[in-house]
mmCIF file of C-alpha atoms in Angstrom:
data_model
loop_
_atom_site.group_PDB
_atom_site.id
_atom_site.type_symbol
_atom_site.label_atom_id
_atom_site.label_comp_id
_atom_site.label_asym_id
_atom_site.label_seq_id
_atom_site.Cartn_x
_atom_site.Cartn_y
_atom_site.Cartn_z
ATOM 1 C CA MET Y 23 0.000 0.000 0.000
ATOM 2 C CA PRO Y 24 1.399 3.431 -0.878
ATOM 3 C CA TYR Y 25 2.097 6.044 1.776
ATOM 4 C CA PRO Y 26 1.453 9.727 1.041
ATOM 5 C CA SER Y 27 4.907 11.182 1.493
ATOM 6 C CA ARG Y 28 7.669 12.941 -0.377
ATOM 7 C CA PRO Y 29 9.505 10.414 -2.586
ATOM 8 C CA ALA Y 30 12.874 11.995 -1.854
ATOM 9 C CA GLU Y 31 12.477 11.634 1.904
ATOM 10 C CA ALA Y 32 15.048 9.177 3.284
ATOM 11 C CA HIS Y 33 14.098 6.548 5.822
ATOM 12 C CA LYS Y 34 15.796 7.852 8.944
ATOM 13 C CA ALA Y 35 15.659 4.588 10.906
ATOM 14 C CA LEU Y 36 18.164 3.076 8.474
ATOM 15 C CA ASN Y 37 20.833 5.352 9.930
ATOM 16 C CA LEU Y 38 21.113 3.199 13.060
ATOM 17 C CA LEU Y 39 19.906 -0.200 11.849
ATOM 18 C CA GLY Y 40 22.925 -2.406 11.349
ATOM 19 C CA ARG Y 41 24.742 -0.833 14.255
ATOM 20 C CA PHE Y 42 21.653 -1.242 16.432
ATOM 21 C CA THR Y 43 19.115 -4.047 16.134
ATOM 22 C CA HIS Y 44 15.936 -2.020 16.735
ATOM 23 C CA PRO Y 45 14.338 0.586 14.487
ATOM 24 C CA ILE Y 46 13.854 3.472 16.905
ATOM 25 C CA GLY Y 47 12.368 6.934 16.550
ATOM 26 C CA VAL Y 48 9.543 9.222 17.628
ATOM 27 C CA TYR Y 49 7.591 8.760 14.375
ATOM 28 C CA GLY Y 50 7.400 12.477 13.723
ATOM 29 C CA GLN Y 51 7.019 12.029 9.957
ATOM 30 C CA LEU Y 52 5.233 9.613 7.695
ATOM 31 C CA PRO Y 53 7.486 6.939 6.197
ATOM 32 C CA PRO Y 54 8.576 7.352 2.576
ATOM 33 C CA ALA Y 55 6.307 6.143 -0.197
ATOM 34 C CA VAL Y 56 6.495 2.354 -0.432
ATOM 35 C CA ASN Y 57 4.447 -0.412 -1.979
ATOM 36 C CA THR Y 58 3.786 -3.572 -0.017
ATOM 37 C CA GLN Y 59 1.546 -6.599 -0.170
ATOM 38 C CA VAL Y 60 -1.660 -6.516 1.852
ATOM 39 C CA ASP Y 61 -0.672 -9.655 3.761
ATOM 40 C CA VAL Y 62 2.624 -8.017 4.780
ATOM 41 C CA PHE Y 63 0.729 -4.962 6.009
ATOM 42 C CA GLU Y 64 -1.701 -7.136 7.970
ATOM 43 C CA SER Y 65 1.040 -9.306 9.448
ATOM 44 C CA ALA Y 66 3.164 -6.354 10.597
ATOM 45 C CA THR Y 67 0.173 -4.574 12.143
ATOM 46 C CA ALA Y 68 -1.083 -7.686 13.941
ATOM 47 C CA HIS Y 69 2.377 -8.549 15.271
ATOM 48 C CA ARG Y 70 2.916 -5.047 16.618
ATOM 49 C CA LEU Y 71 -0.447 -5.175 18.352
ATOM 50 C CA ARG Y 72 0.532 -8.506 19.873
ATOM 51 C CA VAL Y 73 3.750 -6.921 21.201
ATOM 52 C CA LEU Y 74 1.801 -4.031 22.731
ATOM 53 C CA HIS Y 75 -0.626 -6.406 24.448
ATOM 54 C CA PHE Y 76 2.359 -8.316 25.819
ATOM 55 C CA LEU Y 77 3.711 -5.089 27.340
ATOM 56 C CA ASP Y 78 0.308 -4.210 28.762
ATOM 57 C CA GLU Y 79 0.056 -7.617 30.420
ATOM 58 C CA LYS Y 80 3.579 -7.689 31.843
ATOM 59 C CA PHE Y 81 3.468 -4.168 33.287
ATOM 60 C CA GLY Y 82 0.166 -5.049 34.948
ATOM 61 C CA LEU Y 83 -0.865 -2.468 37.530
ATOM 62 C CA ASP Y 84 2.423 -0.606 37.116
ATOM 63 C CA SER Y 85 1.478 2.499 35.127
ATOM 64 C CA SER Y 86 5.095 3.477 34.441
ATOM 65 C CA THR Y 87 7.121 3.101 31.257
ATOM 66 C CA ASN Y 88 10.272 1.984 33.089
ATOM 67 C CA PRO Y 89 11.940 -0.812 31.067
ATOM 68 C CA ALA Y 90 13.398 -2.231 34.286
ATOM 69 C CA VAL Y 91 10.017 -3.925 34.764
ATOM 70 C CA LEU Y 92 10.948 -6.299 31.942
ATOM 71 C CA ARG Y 93 14.206 -7.262 33.638
ATOM 72 C CA ALA Y 94 12.932 -7.575 37.207
ATOM 73 C CA ALA Y 95 12.382 -10.880 38.987
ATOM 74 C CA PRO Y 96 8.946 -11.604 40.547
ATOM 75 C CA SER Y 97 8.602 -9.219 43.486
ATOM 76 C CA THR Y 98 6.165 -11.200 45.641
ATOM 77 C CA PRO Y 99 5.893 -14.851 46.737
ATOM 78 C CA ALA Y 100 2.653 -15.140 44.779
ATOM 79 C CA ALA Y 101 4.296 -13.822 41.632
ATOM 80 C CA ALA Y 102 7.256 -16.139 42.149
ATOM 81 C CA ALA Y 103 4.915 -19.107 42.580
ATOM 82 C CA ALA Y 104 3.054 -18.168 39.410
ATOM 83 C CA ALA Y 105 6.339 -17.943 37.521
ATOM 84 C CA ALA Y 106 7.406 -21.333 38.869
ATOM 85 C CA ALA Y 107 4.076 -22.860 37.891
ATOM 86 C CA ALA Y 108 4.539 -21.524 34.391
ATOM 87 C CA ALA Y 109 8.105 -22.816 34.163
ATOM 88 C CA ASN Y 110 6.903 -25.882 32.301
ATOM 89 C CA ASP Y 111 6.263 -23.558 29.398
ATOM 90 C CA ALA Y 112 9.648 -22.873 27.793
ATOM 91 C CA ALA Y 113 8.605 -19.384 26.709
ATOM 92 C CA ALA Y 114 7.296 -18.438 30.146
ATOM 93 C CA ALA Y 115 10.590 -19.484 31.752
ATOM 94 C CA LYS Y 116 12.534 -16.909 29.733
ATOM 95 C CA PRO Y 117 13.136 -13.369 31.027
ATOM 96 C CA LEU Y 118 10.481 -10.943 29.863
ATOM 97 C CA TYR Y 119 12.845 -8.867 27.755
ATOM 98 C CA ILE Y 120 13.959 -12.012 25.910
ATOM 99 C CA GLN Y 121 10.333 -12.905 25.213
ATOM 100 C CA LEU Y 122 9.741 -9.364 23.966
ATOM 101 C CA GLU Y 123 12.698 -9.432 21.594
ATOM 102 C CA GLU Y 124 11.689 -12.834 20.246
ATOM 103 C CA MET Y 125 8.230 -11.463 19.486
ATOM 104 C CA LEU Y 126 9.732 -8.427 17.763
ATOM 105 C CA GLN Y 127 12.010 -10.619 15.661
ATOM 106 C CA GLU Y 128 9.157 -12.960 14.771
ATOM 107 C CA GLY Y 129 7.116 -10.006 13.557
ATOM 108 C CA GLY Y 130 9.989 -8.531 11.563
ATOM 109 C CA LEU Y 131 10.133 -5.505 13.872
ATOM 110 C CA MET Y 132 13.825 -5.831 14.761
ATOM 111 C CA LEU Y 133 16.972 -7.426 13.387
ATOM 112 C CA PRO Y 134 18.324 -10.587 15.024
ATOM 113 C CA LEU Y 135 21.361 -9.667 17.104
ATOM 114 C CA ALA Y 136 23.629 -12.088 15.252
ATOM 115 C CA ALA Y 137 22.612 -10.698 11.860
ATOM 116 C CA ALA Y 138 22.594 -6.987 12.683
ATOM 117 C CA ALA Y 139 26.143 -6.235 11.563
ATOM 118 C CA THR Y 140 25.831 -8.195 8.306
ATOM 119 C CA ALA Y 141 22.297 -7.168 7.338
ATOM 120 C CA THR Y 142 21.947 -5.857 3.805
ATOM 121 C CA GLU Y 143 20.392 -2.495 3.055
ATOM 122 C CA GLN Y 144 17.307 -4.282 1.731
ATOM 123 C CA GLN Y 145 16.908 -6.234 4.978
ATOM 124 C CA ARG Y 146 17.325 -3.090 7.052
ATOM 125 C CA ARG Y 147 14.837 -1.236 4.884
ATOM 126 C CA GLU Y 148 12.240 -3.993 5.261
ATOM 127 C CA ILE Y 149 12.549 -3.903 9.063
ATOM 128 C CA ALA Y 150 12.282 -0.111 9.149
ATOM 129 C CA GLU Y 151 9.285 -0.107 6.816
ATOM 130 C CA ARG Y 152 7.411 -2.788 8.772
ATOM 131 C CA ASP Y 153 8.025 -0.908 12.009
ATOM 132 C CA ALA Y 154 6.849 2.458 10.680
ATOM 133 C CA MET Y 155 3.974 0.933 8.710
ATOM 134 C CA SER Y 156 2.593 -0.935 11.719
ATOM 135 C CA HIS Y 157 2.922 2.093 14.018
ATOM 136 C CA PHE Y 158 1.033 4.451 11.715
ATOM 137 C CA ALA Y 159 -1.576 1.789 10.922
ATOM 138 C CA LEU Y 160 -2.390 1.436 14.621
ATOM 139 C CA ARG Y 161 -2.600 5.206 14.978
ATOM 140 C CA ILE Y 162 -5.391 5.196 12.409
ATOM 141 C CA ALA Y 163 -7.037 2.122 13.926
ATOM 142 C CA PHE Y 164 -7.116 3.628 17.436
ATOM 143 C CA SER Y 165 -8.135 7.137 16.382
ATOM 144 C CA LYS Y 166 -11.871 6.714 17.006
ATOM 145 C CA ASP Y 167 -11.854 6.421 20.794
ATOM 146 C CA ARG Y 168 -9.853 8.489 23.283
ATOM 147 C CA ASP Y 169 -9.539 5.701 25.838
ATOM 148 C CA LYS Y 170 -8.063 3.498 23.117
ATOM 149 C CA GLN Y 171 -5.756 6.336 22.116
ATOM 150 C CA ARG Y 172 -4.416 6.641 25.665
ATOM 151 C CA TRP Y 173 -3.839 2.891 25.805
ATOM 152 C CA LEU Y 174 -1.892 2.935 22.544
ATOM 153 C CA ILE Y 175 0.225 5.914 23.608
ATOM 154 C CA LEU Y 176 1.141 4.183 26.876
ATOM 155 C CA GLN Y 177 2.148 0.910 25.213
ATOM 156 C CA GLU Y 178 4.087 2.651 22.430
ATOM 157 C CA SER Y 179 5.875 4.676 25.117
ATOM 158 C CA ARG Y 180 6.850 1.458 26.884
ATOM 159 C CA LEU Y 181 8.163 -0.025 23.655
ATOM 160 C CA PHE Y 182 10.143 3.140 22.930
ATOM 161 C CA MET Y 183 11.626 3.268 26.438
ATOM 162 C CA TYR Y 184 12.741 -0.352 26.167
ATOM 163 C CA ARG Y 185 14.377 0.310 22.816
ATOM 164 C CA PHE Y 186 16.018 3.491 24.086
ATOM 165 C CA ASP Y 187 17.332 1.653 27.136
ATOM 166 C CA ARG Y 188 18.889 -0.918 24.809
ATOM 167 C CA LEU Y 189 20.285 1.874 22.640
ATOM 168 C CA CYS Y 190 22.046 3.375 25.656
ATOM 169 C CA ALA Y 191 23.747 0.037 26.305
ATOM 170 C CA PHE Y 192 25.120 -0.237 22.767
ATOM 171 C CA ARG Y 193 28.408 1.285 21.665
ATOM 172 C CA GLY Y 194 28.816 2.997 18.333
ATOM 173 C CA PHE Y 195 32.574 2.741 17.931
ATOM 174 C CA GLU Y 196 34.998 -0.141 17.976
ATOM 175 C CA ASP Y 197 36.722 1.034 21.130
ATOM 176 C CA GLY Y 198 33.358 1.045 22.912
ATOM 177 C CA SER Y 199 33.947 4.520 24.291
ATOM 178 C CA GLN Y 200 30.823 6.195 22.949
ATOM 179 C CA THR Y 201 27.174 5.271 22.781
ATOM 180 C CA LEU Y 202 24.819 5.696 19.853
ATOM 181 C CA ILE Y 203 22.880 8.479 21.580
ATOM 182 C CA SER Y 204 24.444 11.272 19.533
ATOM 183 C CA SER Y 205 23.658 9.389 16.310
ATOM 184 C CA PHE Y 206 20.070 8.906 17.428
ATOM 185 C CA LEU Y 207 19.618 12.585 18.306
ATOM 186 C CA GLN Y 208 21.030 13.565 14.932
ATOM 187 C CA GLN Y 209 18.703 11.087 13.210
ATOM 188 C CA GLU Y 210 15.674 12.660 14.893
ATOM 189 C CA GLY Y 211 16.824 16.237 14.328
ATOM 190 C CA ILE Y 212 17.082 16.883 18.075
ATOM 191 C CA ASN Y 213 19.755 19.455 18.907
ATOM 192 C CA TYR Y 214 20.600 19.171 22.587
ATOM 193 C CA THR Y 215 24.011 20.425 23.648
ATOM 194 C CA CYS Y 216 25.898 17.687 25.482
ATOM 195 C CA VAL Y 217 28.136 18.542 28.448
ATOM 196 C CA SER Y 218 30.539 15.761 29.391
ATOM 197 C CA ARG Y 219 31.834 15.133 32.882
ATOM 198 C CA PRO Y 220 35.174 16.947 33.324
ATOM 199 C CA ARG Y 221 37.882 14.305 32.974
ATOM 200 C CA ASP Y 222 40.510 16.224 34.920
ATOM 201 C CA PRO Y 223 38.462 18.624 37.031
ATOM 202 C CA ILE Y 224 40.363 21.592 38.340
ATOM 203 C CA ALA Y 225 39.039 22.761 41.671
ATOM 204 C CA GLY Y 226 37.282 26.070 41.253
ATOM 205 C CA SER Y 227 37.157 25.983 37.437
ATOM 206 C CA ALA Y 228 33.937 27.083 35.726
ATOM 207 C CA ALA Y 229 33.348 23.625 34.221
ATOM 208 C CA GLU Y 230 33.874 21.878 37.542
ATOM 209 C CA LYS Y 231 31.578 24.311 39.394
ATOM 210 C CA LEU Y 232 28.827 23.935 36.795
ATOM 211 C CA TRP Y 233 28.999 20.148 36.888
ATOM 212 C CA ARG Y 234 28.933 20.029 40.671
ATOM 213 C CA THR Y 235 26.018 22.473 40.876
ATOM 214 C CA ALA Y 236 23.983 20.599 38.261
ATOM 215 C CA THR Y 237 24.435 17.197 39.923
ATOM 216 C CA SER Y 238 24.902 17.849 43.646
ATOM 217 C CA PHE Y 239 21.179 17.698 44.462
ATOM 218 C CA LEU Y 240 20.914 14.092 43.220
ATOM 219 C CA ARG Y 241 20.665 11.438 45.894
ATOM 220 C CA GLY Y 242 23.047 8.622 46.716
ATOM 221 C CA ASN Y 243 25.722 7.662 44.220
ATOM 222 C CA ILE Y 244 23.709 8.716 41.181
ATOM 223 C CA ALA Y 245 25.746 11.897 40.733
ATOM 224 C CA GLN Y 246 28.942 9.843 40.477
ATOM 225 C CA GLN Y 247 27.483 7.644 37.737
ATOM 226 C CA ILE Y 248 26.431 10.455 35.391
ATOM 227 C CA GLN Y 249 28.743 10.935 32.424
ATOM 228 C CA HIS Y 250 26.787 13.470 30.357
ATOM 229 C CA LEU Y 251 24.334 16.316 30.883
ATOM 230 C CA TYR Y 252 22.058 17.495 28.078
ATOM 231 C CA LEU Y 253 20.872 21.088 27.819
ATOM 232 C CA VAL Y 254 17.152 20.806 27.126
ATOM 233 C CA PRO Y 255 14.617 23.660 26.829
ATOM 234 C CA CYS Y 256 12.553 23.781 30.003
ATOM 235 C CA PHE Y 257 9.289 23.928 28.074
ATOM 236 C CA PRO Y 258 7.930 21.861 26.579
ATOM 237 C CA ASP Y 259 10.706 19.261 26.371
ATOM 238 C CA ALA Y 260 11.715 19.026 30.044
ATOM 239 C CA GLY Y 261 8.344 19.948 31.533
ATOM 240 C CA GLN Y 262 7.764 16.600 33.243
ATOM 241 C CA LEU Y 263 11.209 16.599 34.855
ATOM 242 C CA LEU Y 264 10.701 20.163 36.060
ATOM 243 C CA ARG Y 265 7.385 19.310 37.690
ATOM 244 C CA ASN Y 266 9.063 16.485 39.585
ATOM 245 C CA ARG Y 267 12.142 18.603 40.441
ATOM 246 C CA ARG Y 268 14.557 16.172 38.844
ATOM 247 C CA VAL Y 269 16.804 18.619 36.970
ATOM 248 C CA TYR Y 270 18.934 21.709 37.538
ATOM 249 C CA ILE Y 271 17.795 24.852 35.674
ATOM 250 C CA GLN Y 272 19.855 27.771 34.407
ATOM 251 C CA ASN Y 273 18.779 30.400 31.869
ATOM 252 C CA MET Y 274 15.583 28.462 31.080
ATOM 253 C CA MET Y 275 17.600 25.386 30.132
ATOM 254 C CA ALA Y 276 17.334 22.125 32.050
ATOM 255 C CA TYR Y 277 20.540 20.177 32.654
ATOM 256 C CA VAL Y 278 19.185 16.687 32.047
ATOM 257 C CA PRO Y 279 21.303 13.727 33.269
ATOM 258 C CA ASP Y 280 21.966 11.067 30.656
ATOM 259 C CA TYR Y 281 19.750 8.522 32.432
ATOM 260 C CA GLU Y 282 16.758 10.908 32.172
ATOM 261 C CA LEU Y 283 17.147 11.631 28.458
ATOM 262 C CA GLY Y 284 14.800 8.792 27.492
ATOM 263 C CA THR Y 285 12.009 10.398 29.515
ATOM 264 C CA VAL Y 286 12.447 13.657 27.598
ATOM 265 C CA ILE Y 287 12.390 12.014 24.173
ATOM 266 C CA CYS Y 288 9.503 9.746 25.121
ATOM 267 C CA GLY Y 289 7.609 12.928 25.971
ATOM 268 C CA LYS Y 290 8.188 14.018 22.381
ATOM 269 C CA LEU Y 291 6.707 10.738 21.143
ATOM 270 C CA ARG Y 292 3.601 11.210 23.296
ATOM 271 C CA ALA Y 293 3.191 14.811 22.141
ATOM 272 C CA ILE Y 294 3.481 13.765 18.492
ATOM 273 C CA MET Y 295 0.926 10.981 18.926
ATOM 274 C CA ASN Y 296 -1.511 13.257 20.777
ATOM 275 C CA ALA Y 297 -1.267 15.873 18.027
ATOM 276 C CA SER Y 298 -1.781 13.159 15.422
ATOM 277 C CA PHE Y 299 -4.890 11.839 17.173
ATOM 278 C CA GLU Y 300 -6.296 15.358 17.427
ATOM 279 C CA LEU Y 301 -5.903 15.699 13.670
ATOM 280 C CA LEU Y 302 -7.352 12.257 12.948
ATOM 281 C CA GLU Y 303 -10.388 12.891 15.154
ATOM 282 C CA GLY Y 304 -11.369 15.738 12.856
ATOM 283 C CA ARG Y 305 -11.063 13.533 9.789
ATOM 284 C CA GLN Y 306 -13.070 10.500 10.826
ATOM 285 C CA LEU Y 307 -15.565 10.869 7.997
ATOM 286 C CA THR Y 308 -12.764 10.881 5.445
ATOM 287 C CA LEU Y 309 -11.100 7.897 7.122
ATOM 288 C CA GLN Y 310 -14.381 6.003 7.176
ATOM 289 C CA ASN Y 311 -14.954 6.598 3.477
ATOM 290 C CA THR Y 312 -11.402 5.824 2.379
ATOM 291 C CA VAL Y 313 -9.554 3.618 4.883
ATOM 292 C CA PHE Y 314 -12.033 1.779 7.096
ATOM 293 C CA SER Y 315 -14.244 1.003 4.102
ATOM 294 C CA ASP Y 316 -11.296 -0.353 2.098
ATOM 295 C CA SER Y 317 -11.961 -4.044 1.518
ATOM 296 C CA ARG Y 318 -8.245 -4.841 1.802
ATOM 297 C CA VAL Y 319 -7.414 -3.379 5.217
ATOM 298 C CA GLY Y 320 -10.583 -1.821 6.616
ATOM 299 C CA LYS Y 321 -11.772 -4.834 8.602
ATOM 300 C CA LEU Y 322 -8.362 -5.352 10.174
ATOM 301 C CA LEU Y 323 -8.059 -1.728 11.293
ATOM 302 C CA SER Y 324 -11.640 -1.647 12.586
ATOM 303 C CA ALA Y 325 -11.085 -4.795 14.650
ATOM 304 C CA ALA Y 326 -7.633 -3.924 16.035
ATOM 305 C CA PRO Y 327 -8.730 -1.719 18.991
ATOM 306 C CA ASN Y 328 -11.150 -4.367 20.265
ATOM 307 C CA VAL Y 329 -9.190 -7.598 19.979
ATOM 308 C CA TYR Y 330 -7.163 -9.007 22.886
ATOM 309 C CA LEU Y 331 -3.898 -10.798 22.149
ATOM 310 C CA GLY Y 332 -2.579 -11.236 25.672
ATOM 311 C CA ARG Y 333 -2.702 -13.975 28.257
ATOM 312 C CA ASP Y 334 -5.717 -16.255 28.674
ATOM 313 C CA PHE Y 335 -6.479 -16.230 32.407
ATOM 314 C CA SER Y 336 -9.150 -18.936 32.273
ATOM 315 C CA ASN Y 337 -8.151 -21.873 34.484
ATOM 316 C CA ASN Y 338 -4.916 -19.994 35.336
ATOM 317 C CA ALA Y 339 -3.442 -21.279 32.101
ATOM 318 C CA VAL Y 340 -1.177 -19.563 29.627
ATOM 319 C CA LYS Y 341 -2.080 -20.600 26.108
ATOM 320 C CA SER Y 342 -0.528 -19.872 22.767
ATOM 321 C CA THR Y 343 -2.291 -17.550 20.366
ATOM 322 C CA GLU Y 344 -3.345 -20.483 18.210
ATOM 323 C CA GLU Y 345 -4.792 -22.407 21.159
ATOM 324 C CA ARG Y 346 -6.529 -19.362 22.605
ATOM 325 C CA LEU Y 347 -8.283 -17.908 19.579
ATOM 326 C CA THR Y 348 -10.868 -20.619 19.016
ATOM 327 C CA PRO Y 349 -14.039 -19.936 17.031
ATOM 328 C CA GLN Y 350 -15.992 -19.836 20.309
ATOM 329 C CA LEU Y 351 -13.823 -17.026 21.676
ATOM 330 C CA ILE Y 352 -13.873 -15.241 18.356
ATOM 331 C CA LYS Y 353 -17.666 -15.132 18.424
ATOM 332 C CA GLN Y 354 -17.479 -13.367 21.776
ATOM 333 C CA GLY Y 355 -15.073 -10.622 20.594
ATOM 334 C CA ALA Y 356 -16.070 -7.309 22.128
ATOM 335 C CA GLY Y 357 -17.575 -4.921 19.609
ATOM 336 C CA MET Y 358 -16.760 -7.024 16.533
ATOM 337 C CA THR Y 359 -18.739 -9.131 14.151
ATOM 338 C CA LEU Y 360 -17.780 -12.742 13.573
ATOM 339 C CA GLU Y 361 -16.479 -11.875 10.114
ATOM 340 C CA GLU Y 362 -14.261 -9.087 11.503
ATOM 341 C CA ASN Y 363 -12.847 -11.412 14.146
ATOM 342 C CA LEU Y 364 -12.130 -14.149 11.631
ATOM 343 C CA GLN Y 365 -10.412 -11.710 9.290
ATOM 344 C CA PHE Y 366 -8.223 -10.271 12.045
ATOM 345 C CA ASN Y 367 -7.217 -13.495 13.756
ATOM 346 C CA ARG Y 368 -6.454 -15.278 10.508
ATOM 347 C CA GLN Y 369 -3.665 -12.729 9.982
ATOM 348 C CA ILE Y 370 -1.930 -13.433 13.293
ATOM 349 C CA TRP Y 371 -2.208 -17.221 12.978
ATOM 350 C CA ARG Y 372 1.182 -18.727 12.293
ATOM 351 C CA GLU Y 373 -0.386 -21.206 9.873
ATOM 352 C CA PRO Y 374 -3.523 -19.675 8.286
ATOM 353 C CA GLN Y 375 -4.592 -23.028 6.844
ATOM 354 C CA LYS Y 376 -4.606 -24.470 10.367
ATOM 355 C CA PHE Y 377 -6.840 -21.604 11.490
ATOM 356 C CA ASP Y 378 -9.362 -22.462 8.773
ATOM 357 C CA ARG Y 379 -9.361 -26.122 9.826
ATOM 358 C CA GLU Y 380 -10.070 -25.159 13.432
#
């Protein structure tokens, strides 16, 4: 399906793919014009939705976007017992972040780690296109209802924060001395001045005084771990950090520690998505007449906000997607006709012919 965009516009996510396994960005612009098969569009969209439902399930009652949730061990005896009971399932026994990355790889939404360095430009382009295509498709699908919009923004924020956390752990040069953060900021057109920790601080020097002032209010050993400060405009970029008093301010610029940079950029993603939804809300009639009524993708996009692709809690069992989505459950899909459910779930079935037999 073609995207309305300038043909000369380069796909920015390719700048990091190959050095980094995930396509990552704030989706501030439509992807370049591409043509793809309908089944590829459906598969990418359904897989991304499955990933977002996985994040929603694993974060549970935790309303944060902190990627540490995906690395943490069960925090209560009950949670530990549940994890032990599920250990018979090979997938459930894996750490959550491993499960997440396997799902992303299965859906073609990231490069396998072993193949990242040797991936061809065509392979990198396909990953970037599937990622952007699925993100913008879900924006349209979730544009009708504000509660659904908030859900999508939260899950996309969690996915971004996980990817950004992984980006911070990667190194962009052979000596491993620098991260890929500067490359990412350049890719997104974000111009934040970076102030590095003084290597040989001279007592009383301007650089040493500034660094000490900007980090001294931080608790514990955090100040000793910071290597970079980013000068970020107080409003709107650093607004959330200012409200929580987590940054030093001078001349209307916030000195953001490197570990808080993800929060700032994630705020940009949320702002972009909110502005996009505001625009789409005013164009629902056009969308209904052009996109949702399209026989190729309309049923999929209409069904996406109402389908659940997470854990089946009946009988305390964890079932695979293929085992869970039986015709009986499909008939009970909230807000969808049987035909819409069948169309949607056929796309996420690993073996469509097996779905038809069921």
